[in-house]
Short mmCIF file of C-alpha atoms and ligand atoms in Angstrom, two decimals:
data_model
loop_
_atom_site.label_atom_id
_atom_site.label_comp_id
_atom_site.label_asym_id
_atom_site.label_seq_id
_atom_site.Cartn_x
_atom_site.Cartn_y
_atom_site.Cartn_z
CA MET A 1 -17.25 -6.50 4.19
CA ILE A 2 -15.62 -8.66 1.62
CA ARG A 3 -15.16 -9.64 -2.38
CA ILE A 4 -13.55 -12.89 -2.68
CA GLU A 5 -11.94 -12.57 -6.45
CA PRO A 6 -10.23 -15.91 -7.96
CA GLY A 7 -8.03 -15.91 -11.23
CA ALA A 8 -7.52 -11.56 -10.15
CA GLY A 9 -5.34 -11.26 -13.19
CA ASP A 10 -4.24 -14.88 -13.30
CA ARG A 11 -5.66 -18.07 -12.47
CA ASP A 12 -3.21 -18.76 -9.68
CA VAL A 13 -3.94 -15.66 -8.01
CA THR A 14 -7.06 -15.10 -5.83
CA PHE A 15 -7.91 -11.32 -4.10
CA PHE A 16 -9.77 -10.56 -1.08
CA ARG A 17 -11.07 -7.45 -1.51
CA LEU A 18 -11.38 -5.71 2.83
CA ALA A 19 -13.49 -3.13 3.64
CA ARG A 20 -15.23 -1.83 6.47
CA THR A 21 -19.14 -0.86 5.75
CA LEU A 22 -20.95 2.32 6.97
CA ALA A 23 -24.42 2.32 5.77
CA GLY A 24 -24.04 -1.16 3.91
CA ARG A 25 -21.57 0.97 1.72
CA PRO A 26 -17.91 0.12 1.69
CA LEU A 27 -15.83 2.88 3.47
CA TYR A 28 -12.86 2.50 1.86
CA TRP A 29 -11.38 -0.99 -0.12
CA SER A 30 -8.33 -2.61 0.80
CA GLY A 31 -7.01 -6.06 -0.03
CA ALA A 32 -4.55 -9.58 -0.09
CA TYR A 33 -3.49 -11.49 -2.07
CA LEU A 34 -3.29 -15.72 -1.81
CA VAL A 35 -1.20 -17.11 -4.48
CA GLY A 36 0.17 -20.04 -4.53
CA GLY A 37 0.36 -20.67 -0.43
CA ALA A 38 1.02 -17.12 0.01
CA LEU A 39 -1.10 -14.40 1.79
CA VAL A 40 0.60 -11.04 0.63
CA ASP A 41 -0.89 -8.27 3.27
CA CYS A 42 -3.99 -9.18 5.09
CA GLY A 43 -6.06 -5.92 5.13
CA PRO A 44 -7.73 -4.48 7.85
CA PRO A 45 -8.50 -5.75 11.50
CA VAL A 46 -12.54 -4.75 11.12
CA THR A 47 -12.96 -7.61 8.38
CA ALA A 48 -9.93 -10.01 10.77
CA PRO A 49 -12.80 -12.20 11.36
CA GLU A 50 -14.29 -12.17 7.22
CA LEU A 51 -10.71 -13.07 5.83
CA THR A 52 -10.15 -15.59 8.25
CA ARG A 53 -12.83 -17.21 7.65
CA ALA A 54 -13.04 -16.89 4.37
CA LEU A 55 -9.39 -19.10 4.17
CA ASP A 56 -11.05 -21.46 6.12
CA GLY A 57 -9.80 -25.00 3.47
CA ARG A 58 -7.22 -23.49 1.68
CA ARG A 59 -3.84 -23.54 1.74
CA VAL A 60 -1.77 -21.15 3.79
CA ASP A 61 2.17 -21.24 4.38
CA ALA A 62 3.02 -17.86 4.58
CA LEU A 63 2.16 -14.19 5.63
CA LEU A 64 4.70 -11.76 3.92
CA VAL A 65 3.53 -8.13 4.59
CA THR A 66 4.34 -5.23 2.22
CA HIS A 67 4.40 -2.62 5.74
CA HIS A 68 3.57 -1.70 8.95
CA HIS A 69 0.22 -0.12 8.25
CA GLU A 70 -3.06 -1.86 10.24
CA ASP A 71 -4.72 -1.91 6.45
CA HIS A 72 -2.15 -4.50 5.68
CA MET A 73 -1.45 -6.13 8.48
CA GLY A 74 -4.68 -5.72 10.84
CA ALA A 75 -5.47 -9.67 10.89
CA ALA A 76 -1.82 -10.93 11.48
CA ALA A 77 -2.58 -11.70 14.99
CA LEU A 78 -6.27 -13.57 14.37
CA LEU A 79 -4.47 -15.38 11.87
CA GLY A 80 -1.74 -16.51 13.91
CA ARG A 81 -4.09 -17.78 16.39
CA HIS A 82 -6.57 -19.82 13.64
CA ARG A 83 -3.57 -20.45 11.34
CA GLY A 84 -0.75 -20.16 13.37
CA LEU A 85 0.97 -17.92 10.75
CA VAL A 86 3.82 -15.45 11.48
CA PRO A 87 3.91 -12.27 9.58
CA LYS A 88 7.12 -11.75 8.09
CA ILE A 89 8.05 -8.01 7.11
CA HIS A 90 10.87 -5.50 6.69
CA ALA A 91 13.33 -5.64 9.94
CA SER A 92 12.45 -2.55 10.39
CA GLY A 93 9.03 -3.07 10.88
CA VAL A 94 8.72 -5.81 13.36
CA PRO A 95 8.93 -3.27 16.23
CA ARG A 96 6.00 -1.93 15.25
CA LEU A 97 4.35 -4.94 15.11
CA GLU A 98 5.63 -6.55 18.14
CA ARG A 99 4.74 -2.60 20.15
CA GLY A 100 1.94 -1.10 18.27
CA PHE A 101 2.20 2.69 16.74
CA PRO A 102 0.57 5.35 17.26
CA GLN A 103 -2.73 5.66 14.77
CA GLU A 104 -4.49 8.85 14.32
CA THR A 105 -8.27 8.61 15.04
CA TYR A 106 -9.40 8.52 11.54
CA ARG A 107 -7.56 5.11 9.83
CA ARG A 108 -8.85 3.90 13.18
CA VAL A 109 -12.32 4.88 12.03
CA ALA A 110 -11.64 3.47 8.42
CA TRP A 111 -9.89 0.20 10.04
CA GLY A 112 -9.99 -0.05 13.65
CA ARG A 113 -6.92 -0.49 16.12
CA PRO A 114 -4.48 -3.89 15.63
CA PRO A 115 -3.38 -5.83 18.09
CA ARG A 116 0.18 -6.30 18.95
CA VAL A 117 1.55 -8.98 16.89
CA HIS A 118 4.80 -10.87 16.88
CA ALA A 119 6.33 -10.61 13.34
CA GLU A 120 9.48 -12.21 12.10
CA ALA A 121 12.03 -10.42 10.02
CA LEU A 122 12.04 -11.11 5.52
CA GLY A 123 14.85 -12.67 4.24
CA ALA A 124 16.28 -11.27 0.44
CA GLU A 125 14.44 -14.18 -0.82
CA GLU A 126 11.48 -16.02 0.08
CA ALA A 127 10.04 -19.16 -1.04
CA VAL A 128 7.11 -20.53 -0.56
CA GLY A 129 5.84 -23.66 -2.11
CA ALA A 130 6.98 -24.11 -5.46
CA LEU A 131 6.88 -19.41 -5.80
CA ARG A 132 10.19 -17.74 -4.82
CA PHE A 133 9.68 -13.68 -4.07
CA GLU A 134 11.88 -11.70 -4.22
CA VAL A 135 11.69 -8.88 -1.41
CA ILE A 136 12.73 -5.90 -3.12
CA PRO A 137 13.27 -2.80 -0.81
CA THR A 138 11.09 0.23 -1.63
CA PRO A 139 10.16 2.88 0.70
CA GLY A 140 8.31 6.51 0.10
CA HIS A 141 5.26 5.38 1.37
CA SER A 142 7.04 4.57 4.83
CA ALA A 143 10.46 3.19 5.77
CA ASP A 144 9.60 -0.56 5.63
CA HIS A 145 7.76 -0.47 2.78
CA VAL A 146 8.65 -3.68 0.44
CA CYS A 147 7.59 -4.78 -2.66
CA PHE A 148 7.00 -9.14 -3.70
CA PHE A 149 8.30 -9.83 -7.02
CA GLU A 150 8.12 -13.59 -8.31
CA ARG A 151 10.81 -12.78 -11.30
CA GLU A 152 9.66 -16.47 -13.33
CA ARG A 153 6.15 -14.79 -13.85
CA GLY A 154 7.26 -11.45 -14.01
CA TRP A 155 4.68 -10.59 -10.87
CA LEU A 156 5.19 -8.26 -8.22
CA PHE A 157 3.03 -7.24 -4.97
CA THR A 158 3.60 -3.68 -4.74
CA GLY A 159 1.16 -3.13 -1.25
CA ASP A 160 0.82 0.79 -1.38
CA LEU A 161 3.73 1.70 -3.76
CA PHE A 162 1.09 1.77 -6.98
CA LEU A 163 -2.78 3.09 -5.59
CA ALA A 164 -3.22 5.07 -8.50
CA GLU A 165 -1.20 6.24 -10.94
CA ARG A 166 -1.89 10.02 -10.46
CA LEU A 167 -2.28 10.50 -6.79
CA ARG A 168 -3.97 13.91 -5.72
CA TYR A 169 -3.40 13.03 -2.35
CA LEU A 170 0.12 12.59 -0.35
CA ARG A 171 0.02 11.24 3.33
CA ASP A 172 2.17 13.73 5.48
CA ASP A 173 4.87 11.37 6.83
CA GLU A 174 5.61 10.29 3.00
CA ASP A 175 8.86 10.31 1.45
CA LEU A 176 8.36 11.85 -2.06
CA ASP A 177 12.10 11.28 -3.41
CA SER A 178 11.86 8.15 -2.17
CA LEU A 179 8.66 7.23 -3.14
CA ILE A 180 9.96 8.27 -7.26
CA THR A 181 13.11 6.71 -6.96
CA SER A 182 11.21 3.23 -5.40
CA LEU A 183 8.76 3.63 -8.61
CA GLU A 184 11.86 3.86 -11.10
CA SER A 185 13.29 1.19 -9.63
CA VAL A 186 10.33 -1.46 -9.99
CA ALA A 187 10.14 -0.29 -13.28
CA ARG A 188 13.17 -1.30 -14.35
CA LEU A 189 11.96 -5.17 -13.47
CA PRO A 190 10.83 -7.47 -16.10
CA LEU A 191 7.67 -7.39 -15.42
CA THR A 192 3.99 -8.90 -16.65
CA ARG A 193 1.61 -8.07 -14.27
CA VAL A 194 1.00 -5.72 -11.00
CA PHE A 195 -0.89 -6.27 -8.10
CA CYS A 196 -1.77 -3.39 -6.11
CA ALA A 197 -3.37 -3.91 -2.32
CA HIS A 198 -6.00 -1.75 -3.05
CA ARG A 199 -6.70 -1.48 -6.51
CA GLY A 200 -6.51 -5.26 -7.45
CA PRO A 201 -4.64 -6.25 -10.97
CA VAL A 202 -3.12 -2.82 -12.61
CA ARG A 203 -4.23 -2.96 -15.98
CA ASP A 204 -1.74 -2.62 -18.13
CA GLY A 205 0.38 -2.87 -14.86
CA PRO A 206 4.48 -2.51 -15.95
CA ALA A 207 3.69 0.85 -18.18
CA ALA A 208 1.64 2.32 -15.60
CA LEU A 209 4.25 2.03 -12.67
CA ARG A 210 6.39 3.72 -15.46
CA ARG A 211 3.75 6.48 -16.10
CA LYS A 212 3.41 6.90 -12.02
CA ALA A 213 6.95 7.40 -11.73
CA GLU A 214 7.06 10.06 -14.69
CA HIS A 215 3.39 11.31 -13.81
CA LEU A 216 5.05 12.43 -10.17
CA SER A 217 8.70 13.37 -10.87
CA GLY A 218 7.24 16.21 -13.35
CA LEU A 219 4.80 17.26 -10.30
CA ARG A 220 8.05 17.44 -8.25
CA GLN A 221 9.12 20.01 -11.01
CA SER A 222 6.81 22.07 -11.21
CA ALA A 223 6.53 22.06 -7.79
CA ARG A 224 10.18 23.12 -7.48
CA GLU A 225 9.98 25.98 -10.29
CA LEU A 226 6.58 27.21 -8.29
CA LEU A 227 8.36 27.63 -5.25
CA ALA A 228 11.63 28.63 -6.36
CA GLN A 229 9.87 31.67 -8.31
CA GLY A 230 8.15 32.56 -3.96
CA LEU A 231 4.72 31.30 -4.65
CA PRO A 232 3.12 29.94 -1.57
CA GLU A 233 2.39 26.86 -0.92
CA ARG A 234 -0.99 27.52 -1.22
CA GLU A 235 -0.75 28.42 -4.59
CA VAL A 236 1.80 26.05 -5.27
CA THR A 237 -0.42 23.18 -4.33
CA ARG A 238 -3.51 24.81 -6.79
CA ARG A 239 -1.22 24.89 -9.60
CA ALA A 240 0.95 22.21 -9.67
CA VAL A 241 -1.20 19.20 -7.65
CA GLY A 242 -4.96 20.60 -7.83
CA PRO A 243 -7.94 21.08 -5.11
CA GLU A 244 -7.87 19.83 -1.82
CA GLY A 245 -11.16 16.78 -1.67
CA PHE A 246 -13.07 14.58 1.03
CA LEU A 247 -10.21 12.63 2.03
CA THR A 248 -7.97 15.38 3.12
CA TRP A 249 -11.25 16.44 5.20
CA PHE A 250 -11.70 13.10 6.38
CA SER A 251 -8.30 12.92 7.85
CA LEU A 252 -7.93 16.63 9.37
CA GLY A 253 -4.97 17.15 6.52
CA ARG A 254 -2.87 13.99 7.61
CA PHE A 255 -3.39 13.33 3.28
CA SER A 256 -3.54 15.93 1.09
CA ALA A 257 -2.78 17.64 -2.06
CA ARG A 258 -0.89 20.39 0.12
CA ASN A 259 1.37 17.37 1.80
CA PHE A 260 2.83 17.02 -1.57
CA VAL A 261 4.00 20.73 -1.88
CA LYS A 262 5.36 20.67 1.48
CA ALA A 263 7.88 17.17 0.99
CA VAL A 264 8.84 18.92 -2.48
CA ALA A 265 9.94 22.28 0.22
CA ARG A 266 11.30 20.25 2.75
CA GLY A 267 13.59 18.43 -0.25
CA ARG A 268 15.17 21.76 -1.51
ZN1 ZN B 301 0.45 2.42 3.81
#
């Protein structure tokens, strides 16, 4: 399923919402931005044909990828064949795109399996047409995660750094301390707009980013204190983070509230 939103957050930005459907309903939205001639992320493998068709007749000069997860680079191989694009990603993500990476069943169900694709390393800055994107390393969600910052306009494309102000789940491979440091560092940039890969343009984005950084560091602090009291992880999770939900079940625990507490326990 694809939904095209021209003028998303700015008249020069088009957001393509992309999702696999189950009984006609979207399972989980991801997305891609076309800004100037730059495509920022390209959604999951399952919607690659739809995105490629939607881009017919539009100018696309570069494919910039925020990180290696399949819901961000899944159309890269097809776009390479149809449009001659080569995805650019943080240097540590290049071998993941070229040789593939492990993918749990729930991810294969939600997004499909990405074909391997030739990739190139991002520079410190990527100029595409009149726009210049500073490449800001923002590890945490994944080690190769970056944001793209267009300083003149104050735009930040955040991939999976933002997602929601109050996250209820963490992946088991996420680095919570790095995630908080990354959020704090981008929150200090002179931002006007924040573009999330899953949500679309974030309302009141710069302030929402700051609030998310504060919320996560507060949550880390409470979890630390409760763990220091000797409470078991399950109880700390219930008090500091909240209950588990559908995503925990669907991902067999790879996504969970408890992963917050495990991350804090690892960092103590
Ligand atoms: Zn991701």
